[in-house]
mmCIF file of C-alpha atoms in Angstrom:
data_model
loop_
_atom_site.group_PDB
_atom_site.id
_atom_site.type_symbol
_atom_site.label_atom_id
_atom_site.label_comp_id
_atom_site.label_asym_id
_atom_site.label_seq_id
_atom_site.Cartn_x
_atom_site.Cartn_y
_atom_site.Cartn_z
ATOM 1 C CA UNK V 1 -38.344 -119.621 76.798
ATOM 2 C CA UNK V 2 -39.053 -119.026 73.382
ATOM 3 C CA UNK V 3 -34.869 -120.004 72.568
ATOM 4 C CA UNK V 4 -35.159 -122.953 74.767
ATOM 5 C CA UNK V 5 -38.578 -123.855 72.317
ATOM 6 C CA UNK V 6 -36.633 -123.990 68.946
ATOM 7 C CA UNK V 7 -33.952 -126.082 70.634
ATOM 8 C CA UNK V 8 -36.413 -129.081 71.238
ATOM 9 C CA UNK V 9 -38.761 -128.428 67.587
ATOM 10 C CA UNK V 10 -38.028 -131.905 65.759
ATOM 11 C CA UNK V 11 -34.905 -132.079 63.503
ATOM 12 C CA UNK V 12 -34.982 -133.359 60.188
ATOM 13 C CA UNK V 13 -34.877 -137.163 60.087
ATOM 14 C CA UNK V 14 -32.161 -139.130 58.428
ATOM 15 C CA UNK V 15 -31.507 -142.540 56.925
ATOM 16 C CA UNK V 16 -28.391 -144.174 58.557
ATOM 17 C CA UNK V 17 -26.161 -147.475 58.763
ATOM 18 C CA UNK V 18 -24.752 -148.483 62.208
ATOM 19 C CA UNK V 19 -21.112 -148.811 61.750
ATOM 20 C CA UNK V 20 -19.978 -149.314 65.403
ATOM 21 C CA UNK V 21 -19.755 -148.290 68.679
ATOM 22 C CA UNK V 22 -17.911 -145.346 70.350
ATOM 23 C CA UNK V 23 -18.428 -146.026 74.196
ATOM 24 C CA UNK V 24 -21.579 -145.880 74.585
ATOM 25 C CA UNK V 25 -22.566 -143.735 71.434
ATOM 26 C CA UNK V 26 -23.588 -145.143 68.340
ATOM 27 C CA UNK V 27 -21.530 -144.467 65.024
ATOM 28 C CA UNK V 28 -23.456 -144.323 61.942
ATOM 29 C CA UNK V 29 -22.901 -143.175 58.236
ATOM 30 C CA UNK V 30 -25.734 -141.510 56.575
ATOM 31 C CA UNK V 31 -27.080 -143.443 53.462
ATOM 32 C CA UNK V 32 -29.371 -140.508 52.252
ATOM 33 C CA UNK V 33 -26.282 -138.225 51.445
ATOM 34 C CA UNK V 34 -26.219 -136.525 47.613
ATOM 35 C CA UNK V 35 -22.965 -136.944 46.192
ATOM 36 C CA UNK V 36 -19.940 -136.790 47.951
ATOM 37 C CA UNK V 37 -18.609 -139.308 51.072
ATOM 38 C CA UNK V 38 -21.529 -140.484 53.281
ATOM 39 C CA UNK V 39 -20.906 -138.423 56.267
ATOM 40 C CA UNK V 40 -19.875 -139.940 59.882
ATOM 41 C CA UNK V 41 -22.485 -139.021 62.681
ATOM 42 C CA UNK V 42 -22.847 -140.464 66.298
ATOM 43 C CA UNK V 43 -26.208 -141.027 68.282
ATOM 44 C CA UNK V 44 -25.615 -140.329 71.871
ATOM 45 C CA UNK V 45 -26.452 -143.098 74.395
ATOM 46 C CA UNK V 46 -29.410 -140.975 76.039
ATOM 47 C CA UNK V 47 -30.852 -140.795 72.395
ATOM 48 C CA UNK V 48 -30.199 -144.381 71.435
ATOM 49 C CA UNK V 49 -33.912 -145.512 72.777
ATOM 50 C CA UNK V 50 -36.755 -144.915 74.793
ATOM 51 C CA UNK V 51 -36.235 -148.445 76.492
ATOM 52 C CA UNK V 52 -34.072 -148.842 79.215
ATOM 53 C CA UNK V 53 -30.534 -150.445 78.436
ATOM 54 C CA UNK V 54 -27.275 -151.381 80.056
ATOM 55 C CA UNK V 55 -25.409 -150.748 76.385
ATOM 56 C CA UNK V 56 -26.947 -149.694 73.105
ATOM 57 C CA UNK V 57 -25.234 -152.599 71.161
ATOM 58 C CA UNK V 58 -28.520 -154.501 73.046
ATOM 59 C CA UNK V 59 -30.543 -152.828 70.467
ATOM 60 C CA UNK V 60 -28.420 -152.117 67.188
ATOM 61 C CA UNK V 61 -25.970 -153.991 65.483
ATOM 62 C CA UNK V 62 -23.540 -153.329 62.925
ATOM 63 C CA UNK V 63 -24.985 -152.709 59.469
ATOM 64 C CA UNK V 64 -28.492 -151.856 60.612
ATOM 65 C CA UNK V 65 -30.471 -149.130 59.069
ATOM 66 C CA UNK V 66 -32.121 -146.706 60.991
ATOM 67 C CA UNK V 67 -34.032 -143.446 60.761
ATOM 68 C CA UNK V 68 -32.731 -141.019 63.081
ATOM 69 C CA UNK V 69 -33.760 -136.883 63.710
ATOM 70 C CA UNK V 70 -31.038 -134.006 63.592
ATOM 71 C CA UNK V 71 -30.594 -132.930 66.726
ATOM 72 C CA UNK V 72 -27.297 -130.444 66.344
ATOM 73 C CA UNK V 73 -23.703 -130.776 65.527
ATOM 74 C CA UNK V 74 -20.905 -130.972 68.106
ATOM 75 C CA UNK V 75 -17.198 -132.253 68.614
ATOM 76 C CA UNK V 76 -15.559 -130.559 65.719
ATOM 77 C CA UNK V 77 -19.404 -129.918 63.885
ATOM 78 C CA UNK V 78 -19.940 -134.083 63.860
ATOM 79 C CA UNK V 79 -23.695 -134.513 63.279
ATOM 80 C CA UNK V 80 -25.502 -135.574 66.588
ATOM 81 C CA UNK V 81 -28.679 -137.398 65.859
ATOM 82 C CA UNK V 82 -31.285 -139.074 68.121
ATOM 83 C CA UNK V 83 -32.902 -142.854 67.280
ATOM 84 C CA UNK V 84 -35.317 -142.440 69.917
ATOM 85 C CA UNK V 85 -37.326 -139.447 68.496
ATOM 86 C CA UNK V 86 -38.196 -141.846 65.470
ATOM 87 C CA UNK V 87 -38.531 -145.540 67.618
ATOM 88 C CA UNK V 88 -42.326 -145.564 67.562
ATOM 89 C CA UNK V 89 -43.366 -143.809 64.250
ATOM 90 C CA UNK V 90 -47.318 -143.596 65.431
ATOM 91 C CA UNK V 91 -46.181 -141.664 68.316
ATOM 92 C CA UNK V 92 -44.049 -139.246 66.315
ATOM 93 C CA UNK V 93 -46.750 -138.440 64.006
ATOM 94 C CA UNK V 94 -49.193 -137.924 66.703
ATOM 95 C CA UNK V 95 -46.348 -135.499 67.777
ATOM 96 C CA UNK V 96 -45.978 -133.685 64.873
ATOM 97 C CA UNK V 97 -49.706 -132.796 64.670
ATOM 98 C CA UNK V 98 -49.431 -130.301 67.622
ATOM 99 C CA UNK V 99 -48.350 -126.664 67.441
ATOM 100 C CA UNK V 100 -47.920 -124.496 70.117
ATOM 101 C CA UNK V 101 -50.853 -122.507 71.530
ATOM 102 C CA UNK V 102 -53.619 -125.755 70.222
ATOM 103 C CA UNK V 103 -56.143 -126.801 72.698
ATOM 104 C CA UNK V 104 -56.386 -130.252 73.474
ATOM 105 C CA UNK V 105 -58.317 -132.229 75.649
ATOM 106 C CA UNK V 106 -57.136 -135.503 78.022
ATOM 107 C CA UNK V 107 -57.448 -137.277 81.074
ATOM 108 C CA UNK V 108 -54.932 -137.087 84.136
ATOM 109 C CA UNK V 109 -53.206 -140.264 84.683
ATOM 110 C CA UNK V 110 -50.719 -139.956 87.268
ATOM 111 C CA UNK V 111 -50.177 -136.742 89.638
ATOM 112 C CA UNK V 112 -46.684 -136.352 91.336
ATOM 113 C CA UNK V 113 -45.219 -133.339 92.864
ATOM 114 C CA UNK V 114 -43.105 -132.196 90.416
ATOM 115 C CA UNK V 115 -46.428 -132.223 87.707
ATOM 116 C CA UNK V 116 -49.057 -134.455 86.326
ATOM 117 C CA UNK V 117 -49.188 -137.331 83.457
ATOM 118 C CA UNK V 118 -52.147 -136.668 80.471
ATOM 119 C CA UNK V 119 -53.314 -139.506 78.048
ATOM 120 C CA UNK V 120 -54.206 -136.719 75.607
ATOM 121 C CA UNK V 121 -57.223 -137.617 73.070
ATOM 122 C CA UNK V 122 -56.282 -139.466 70.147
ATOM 123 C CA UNK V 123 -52.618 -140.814 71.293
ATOM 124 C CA UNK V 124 -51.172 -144.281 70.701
ATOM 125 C CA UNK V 125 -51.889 -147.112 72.814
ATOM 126 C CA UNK V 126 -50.371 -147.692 75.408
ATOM 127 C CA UNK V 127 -48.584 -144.326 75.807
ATOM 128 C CA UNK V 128 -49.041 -141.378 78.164
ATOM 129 C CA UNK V 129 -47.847 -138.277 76.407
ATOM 130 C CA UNK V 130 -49.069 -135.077 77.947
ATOM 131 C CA UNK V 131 -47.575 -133.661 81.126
ATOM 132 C CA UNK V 132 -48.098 -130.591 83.006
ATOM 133 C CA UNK V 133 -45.023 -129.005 85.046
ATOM 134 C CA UNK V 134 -46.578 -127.728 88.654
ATOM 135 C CA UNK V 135 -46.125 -124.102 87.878
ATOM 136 C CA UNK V 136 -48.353 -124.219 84.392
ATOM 137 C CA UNK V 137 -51.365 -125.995 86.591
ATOM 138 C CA UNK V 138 -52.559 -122.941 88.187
ATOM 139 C CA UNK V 139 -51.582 -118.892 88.757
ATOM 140 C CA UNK V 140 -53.176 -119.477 92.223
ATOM 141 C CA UNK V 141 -50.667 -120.965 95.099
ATOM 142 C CA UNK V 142 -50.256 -124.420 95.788
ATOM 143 C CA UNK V 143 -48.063 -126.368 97.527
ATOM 144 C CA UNK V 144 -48.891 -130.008 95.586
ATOM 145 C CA UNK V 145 -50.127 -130.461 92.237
ATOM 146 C CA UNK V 146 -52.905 -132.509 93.590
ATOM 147 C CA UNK V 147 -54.425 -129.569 94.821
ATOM 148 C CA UNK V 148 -55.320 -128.480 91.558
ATOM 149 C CA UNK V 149 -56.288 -131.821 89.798
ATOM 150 C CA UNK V 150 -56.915 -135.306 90.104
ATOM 151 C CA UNK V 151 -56.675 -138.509 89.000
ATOM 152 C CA UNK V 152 -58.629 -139.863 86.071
ATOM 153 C CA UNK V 153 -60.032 -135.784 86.196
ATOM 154 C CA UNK V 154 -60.867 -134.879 83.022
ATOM 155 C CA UNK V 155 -59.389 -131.347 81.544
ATOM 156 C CA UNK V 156 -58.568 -128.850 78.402
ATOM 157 C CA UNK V 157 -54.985 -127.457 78.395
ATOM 158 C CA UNK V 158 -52.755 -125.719 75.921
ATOM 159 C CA UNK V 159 -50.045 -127.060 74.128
ATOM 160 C CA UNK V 160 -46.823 -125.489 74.888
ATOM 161 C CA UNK V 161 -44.477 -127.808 72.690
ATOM 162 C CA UNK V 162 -44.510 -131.342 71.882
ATOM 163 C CA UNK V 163 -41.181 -133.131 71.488
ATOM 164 C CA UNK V 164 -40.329 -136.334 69.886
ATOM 165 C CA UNK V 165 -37.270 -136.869 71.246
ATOM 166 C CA UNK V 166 -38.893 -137.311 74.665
ATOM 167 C CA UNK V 167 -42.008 -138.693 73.358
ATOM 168 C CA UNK V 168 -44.333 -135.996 75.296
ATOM 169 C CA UNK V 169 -46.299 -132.524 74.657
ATOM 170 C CA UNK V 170 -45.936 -130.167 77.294
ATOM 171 C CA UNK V 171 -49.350 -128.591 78.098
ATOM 172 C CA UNK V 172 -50.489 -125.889 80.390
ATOM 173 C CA UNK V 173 -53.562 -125.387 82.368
ATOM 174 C CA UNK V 174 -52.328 -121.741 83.294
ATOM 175 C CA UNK V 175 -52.429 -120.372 79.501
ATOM 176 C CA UNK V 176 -56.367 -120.911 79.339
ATOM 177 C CA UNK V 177 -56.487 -119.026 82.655
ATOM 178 C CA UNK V 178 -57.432 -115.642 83.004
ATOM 179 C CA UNK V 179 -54.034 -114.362 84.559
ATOM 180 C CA UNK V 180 -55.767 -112.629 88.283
ATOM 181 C CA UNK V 181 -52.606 -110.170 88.273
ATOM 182 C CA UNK V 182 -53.703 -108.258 84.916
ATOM 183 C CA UNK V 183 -56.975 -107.263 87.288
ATOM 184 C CA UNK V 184 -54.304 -106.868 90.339
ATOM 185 C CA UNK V 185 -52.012 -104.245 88.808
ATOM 186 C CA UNK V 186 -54.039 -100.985 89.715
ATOM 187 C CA UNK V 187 -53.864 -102.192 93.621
ATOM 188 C CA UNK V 188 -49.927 -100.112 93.615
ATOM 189 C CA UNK V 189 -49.967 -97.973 96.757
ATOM 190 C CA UNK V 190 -53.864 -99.773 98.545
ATOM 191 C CA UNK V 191 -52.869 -101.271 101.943
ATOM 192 C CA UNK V 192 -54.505 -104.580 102.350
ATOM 193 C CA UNK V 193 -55.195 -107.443 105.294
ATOM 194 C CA UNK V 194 -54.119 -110.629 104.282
ATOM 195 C CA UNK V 195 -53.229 -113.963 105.878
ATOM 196 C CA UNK V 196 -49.754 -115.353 106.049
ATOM 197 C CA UNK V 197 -49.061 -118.306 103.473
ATOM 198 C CA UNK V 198 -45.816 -119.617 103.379
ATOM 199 C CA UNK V 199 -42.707 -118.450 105.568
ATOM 200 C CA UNK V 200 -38.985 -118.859 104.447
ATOM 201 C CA UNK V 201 -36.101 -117.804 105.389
ATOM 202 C CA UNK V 202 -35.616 -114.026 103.845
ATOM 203 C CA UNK V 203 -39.299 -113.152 104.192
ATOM 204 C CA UNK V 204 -43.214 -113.748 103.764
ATOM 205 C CA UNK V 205 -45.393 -114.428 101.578
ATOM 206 C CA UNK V 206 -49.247 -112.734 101.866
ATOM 207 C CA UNK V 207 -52.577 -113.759 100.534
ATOM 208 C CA UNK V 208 -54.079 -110.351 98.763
ATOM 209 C CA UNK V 209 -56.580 -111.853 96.581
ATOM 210 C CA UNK V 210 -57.833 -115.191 95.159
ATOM 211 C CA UNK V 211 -55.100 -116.353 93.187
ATOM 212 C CA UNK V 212 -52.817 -113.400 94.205
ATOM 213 C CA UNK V 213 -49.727 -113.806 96.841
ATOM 214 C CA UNK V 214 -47.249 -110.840 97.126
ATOM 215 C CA UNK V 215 -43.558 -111.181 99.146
ATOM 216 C CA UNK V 216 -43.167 -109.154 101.925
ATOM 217 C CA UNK V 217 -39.162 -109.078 102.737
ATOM 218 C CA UNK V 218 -37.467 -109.662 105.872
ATOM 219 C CA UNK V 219 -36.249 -106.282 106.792
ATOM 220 C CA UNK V 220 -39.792 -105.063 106.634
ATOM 221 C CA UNK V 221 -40.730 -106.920 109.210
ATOM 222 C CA UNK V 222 -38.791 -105.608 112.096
ATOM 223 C CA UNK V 223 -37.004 -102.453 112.656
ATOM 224 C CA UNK V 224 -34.436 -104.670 114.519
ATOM 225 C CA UNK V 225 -32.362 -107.743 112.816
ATOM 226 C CA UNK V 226 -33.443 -111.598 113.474
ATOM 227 C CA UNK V 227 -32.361 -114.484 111.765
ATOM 228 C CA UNK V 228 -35.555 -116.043 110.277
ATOM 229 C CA UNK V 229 -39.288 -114.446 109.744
ATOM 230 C CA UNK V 230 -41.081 -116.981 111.961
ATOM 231 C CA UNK V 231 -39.586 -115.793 114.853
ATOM 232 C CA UNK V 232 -42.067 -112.614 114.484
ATOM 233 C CA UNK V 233 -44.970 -114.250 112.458
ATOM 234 C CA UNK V 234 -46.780 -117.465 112.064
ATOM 235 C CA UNK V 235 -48.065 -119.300 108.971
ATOM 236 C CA UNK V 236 -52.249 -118.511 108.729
ATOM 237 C CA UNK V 237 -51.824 -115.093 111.013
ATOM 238 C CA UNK V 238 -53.180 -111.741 109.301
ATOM 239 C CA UNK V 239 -50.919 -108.836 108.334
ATOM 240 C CA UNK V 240 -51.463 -105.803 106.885
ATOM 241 C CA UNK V 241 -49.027 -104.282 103.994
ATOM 242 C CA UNK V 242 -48.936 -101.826 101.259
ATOM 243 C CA UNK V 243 -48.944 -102.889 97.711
ATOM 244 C CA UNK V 244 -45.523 -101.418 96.417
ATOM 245 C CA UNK V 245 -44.741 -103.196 93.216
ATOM 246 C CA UNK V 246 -46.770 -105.002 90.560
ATOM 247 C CA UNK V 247 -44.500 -107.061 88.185
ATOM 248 C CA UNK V 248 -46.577 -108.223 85.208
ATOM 249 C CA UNK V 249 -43.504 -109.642 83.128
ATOM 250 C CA UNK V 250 -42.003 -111.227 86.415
ATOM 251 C CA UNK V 251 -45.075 -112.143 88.045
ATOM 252 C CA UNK V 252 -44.867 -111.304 91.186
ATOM 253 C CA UNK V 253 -45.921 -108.565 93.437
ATOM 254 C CA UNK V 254 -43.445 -106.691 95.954
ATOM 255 C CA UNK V 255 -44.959 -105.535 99.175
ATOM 256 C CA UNK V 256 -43.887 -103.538 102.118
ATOM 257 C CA UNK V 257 -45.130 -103.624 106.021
ATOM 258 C CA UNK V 258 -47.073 -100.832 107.521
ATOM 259 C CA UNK V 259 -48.759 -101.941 110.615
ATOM 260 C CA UNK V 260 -47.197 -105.094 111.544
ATOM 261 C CA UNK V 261 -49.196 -108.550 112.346
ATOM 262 C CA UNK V 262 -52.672 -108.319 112.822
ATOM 263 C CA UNK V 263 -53.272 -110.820 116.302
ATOM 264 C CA UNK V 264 -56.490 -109.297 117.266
#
């Protein structure tokens, strides 16, 4: 994670000219350079603009300057750069401000089930910049994101990076969680009841606690084979397991049967 972090921190930005188009790439020449040749670089099409386009020559034309952010060399070490991390310089500097770890506040704007849209405090006009992927809303299980929040619901998350390339900050609601599976981990070897939450194909998952669901494999579920788990259990019906494993770097918690369903 941490890696994939550095990858998106903003680049340094650049001065450039347009000199032409490559396909769909823009060709520029750096007018910033000391000494030397101005240097050749090319802005790929997916970080020509924010705005939706047919062809980038709809938005630049030869001889234009531009400010444009490092993002990496490729193709024989040609310098990549991307116009659309500097387009609206209000939003970029709003961007900037954040490091990872800050508390901000905001209000959700749009919930869909892969995450959840935040106009975080303070940002441009206009612009919706915070968004929260599905698995940094809760540690509980959930099957939507709208079971943890709501439209226009007002919340405090944690900034896990902001990038100006894509014009949002990534927040979490998780990180200002306590995490339940800290308070969990001395339950190794305690068999518990629980109820059946979600059933696919290579086992079960089980309810131990609020905010705690362990996996219960397939093979411990019969001492003969079947093809699929809900041929034995149901979704909602009680079963009773032994904690075997608690995985605090994975998060998750590994469980094996004892007893079988519970259908009394």
């Amino acid at each position: 994670m941490q890696s994939l972090i550095n990858q998106l921190r903003p680049g340094a930005v650049r001065t450039a000219r347009v000199t032409g188009f490559e396909g769909a790439d823009v060709l520029v020449q750096l007018v910033d350079a000391e000494g030397g040749k101005a240097e050749i670089a090319r802005i790929p099409r997916q970080e020509a603009s924010m705005r939706r386009m047919d062809h980038p020559s709809e938005l630049f034309e030869v001889g234009q300057e531009i400010n444009a952010e490092e993002i990496g060399r490729w193709r024989e070490g040609q310098l990549h750069l991307s116009a659309r991390a500097c387009e609206i310089p209000a939003l970029r500097s709003f961007l900037l401000a954040f490091e990872r770890g800050q508390v901000v506040d905001g209000t959700v704007s749009e919930v869909h089930n892969f995450g959840v849209f935040v106009h975080v405090d303070g940002e441009p006009d206009g612009l919706c910049t915070g968004f929260i992927r599905g698995p940094d809303l809760t540690w509980g299980w959930i099957n939507h994101p709208s079971e943890a929040v709501e439209v226009g619901q007002r919340i405090t998350a944690e900034v896990i990076i902001a990038e100006t390339r894509t014009g949002q900050v990534t927040l979490s609601l998780k990180a200002l969680q306590d995490d339940p599976l800290i308070r969990f981990a001395d339950q190794v070897g305690r068999v518990l009841t629980g109820p059946i939450t979600k059933i696919v194909p290579f086992g079960v998952f089980v309810q131990l606690a609020p905010d705690v669901v362990g996996f219960l494999h397939l093979s411990e579920l019969a001492d003969e084979p079947v093809e699929t788990p809900d041929k034995l259990v149901d979704e909602g019906e009680l079963i009773t397991v032994e904690v075997t494993e608690v995985d605090l770097q994975r998060h998750r918690v590994r469980l094996s049967a004892t007893g079988g369903a519970d259908r009394s």
